[in-house]
Amino acid sequence: MKKGARRKTGPTEPLRVHILGIGEITTTIEIKGGNWGKIHPTEKRWMKLAYKRMPAFDDKKAADDYVSAHEKYQEILEELGIQTPWHDNLLRRRDDGKWVVYNRQERLETKKVACLVVHDLDLEGNLSLFRQLLKKLEPMFLHNPSRPDLQVGFDAQLPNWVLTGYDPEAREIGDNEPMVYIDTSTPLLRVDGRELLDTELFLRAIPAAFRPIIRLVALGHVVNRYYEPREVILDLVASYITHRRPDLVAPMVEEANRFMAESSFAKDAEPFTEKKISAYNGQDVAIWHAFRTLKRVDRYLGERFLGKTYEQRLPHGSPKKWKNLVGAGGMGLVDKD
């Protein structure tokens, strides 16, 4: 096939929506069929696309502010050596006057997502990958103490990384494995102490009846942890349990404690233990199981009795059986493109 060309599809091929990943704020989808792809603007090759529809914004300015923060976040990550995929944003005005932003980025191969790769690798390979992930985070951890005017937050969990050069047949990784960070839709940036992101975005993924209490007692803590090196690393280690490699927690705890002790930004942080990682994950599972159930109730009541459009695409049935649910207590990604 000629370079840059796309695979032709029949004119009557039906469009299909394929859920790639269900997060806590939004769902990532791929639309199959027709012309749902794009020529990469610099590499001149055909690429598939992944979409995230963000919760609706009340007006155009709020949507524009979000897009601006999203672009700035990715620029800063690139400056810190964290590669991100090709991306853009599409804005659409709904019939009810609200504005919707669709994050659009290159759709990378599922089998190369880190939460699946960890099942291919032996212990030494997994330790190498974990060390490389920590090394990727180090420039950001060093940046924040030196730039109180511009703080960068980050969600380092396994499903947010794609190892673009990984060969699933070889089942091994190199010493400097190319990797791309794909979860940029929540731009965590503080400029002069102020969040660029409207943190109400987090609350729109929570049933309306619970938003006031979450806003009051938990929202600040939820956001703050993405700016703290120890909390970011804790989340990364706990994601090994989420993605069904609890056997790796012990060596990752040892490696994480060594990394923090030898750093300038977390040397005084409380060391991890397997028990603390397990307790943290168990708490996350309980909280998100409850919220996912409440989301279904919220969607049902809003759509059935109030005529509202629910802001997140959710599959049918129990959340315990949802495929590609990447949050705590989920079934994880399906190894299928």
GROMACS .gro file of N, CA and C in nm, residues 4 13 27-28 90 97 119 146 191 204 220 230 247 263 288 308:
model
   48
    4GLY      N    1   0.114   0.659   0.339
    4GLY     CA    2   0.019   0.767   0.366
    4GLY      C    3  -0.123   0.733   0.325
   13GLU      N    4  -2.036   0.044   0.454
   13GLU     CA    5  -1.987  -0.015   0.578
   13GLU      C    6  -2.043   0.061   0.697
   27THR      N    7  -1.490   0.845   2.878
   27THR     CA    8  -1.467   0.717   2.812
   27THR      C    9  -1.397   0.741   2.679
   28THR      N   10  -1.296   0.662   2.650
   28THR     CA   11  -1.222   0.673   2.524
   28THR      C   12  -1.281   0.575   2.424
   90LEU      N   13  -1.189   1.909   1.906
   90LEU     CA   14  -1.303   1.951   1.827
   90LEU      C   15  -1.409   2.009   1.920
   97GLY      N   16  -2.747   2.457   2.405
   97GLY     CA   17  -2.662   2.573   2.424
   97GLY      C   18  -2.528   2.545   2.488
  119HIS      N   19   0.211  -0.816   3.168
  119HIS     CA   20   0.177  -0.959   3.171
  119HIS      C   21   0.269  -1.040   3.081
  146SER      N   22   1.129   2.383   4.175
  146SER     CA   23   1.201   2.497   4.118
  146SER      C   24   1.110   2.600   4.052
  191VAL      N   25  -0.095   2.763   3.780
  191VAL     CA   26  -0.020   2.883   3.747
  191VAL      C   27  -0.040   2.982   3.862
  204ARG      N   28  -1.834   1.637   3.748
  204ARG     CA   29  -1.937   1.601   3.652
  204ARG      C   30  -1.941   1.452   3.625
  220GLY      N   31  -1.035   1.877   4.692
  220GLY     CA   32  -0.900   1.931   4.706
  220GLY      C   33  -0.797   1.821   4.723
  230ARG      N   34   0.528   1.141   4.606
  230ARG     CA   35   0.498   1.014   4.673
  230ARG      C   36   0.361   0.961   4.632
  247ASP      N   37   0.152  -0.983   4.228
  247ASP     CA   38   0.279  -1.047   4.260
  247ASP      C   39   0.399  -0.955   4.240
  263SER      N   40   1.639   1.041   4.602
  263SER     CA   41   1.598   1.163   4.532
  263SER      C   42   1.615   1.285   4.620
  288TRP      N   43  -1.480   0.340   4.411
  288TRP     CA   44  -1.521   0.348   4.271
  288TRP      C   45  -1.629   0.247   4.234
  308LYS      N   46  -3.257   1.432   3.029
  308LYS     CA   47  -3.122   1.486   3.018
  308LYS      C   48  -3.031   1.390   2.943
   0.00000   0.00000   0.00000
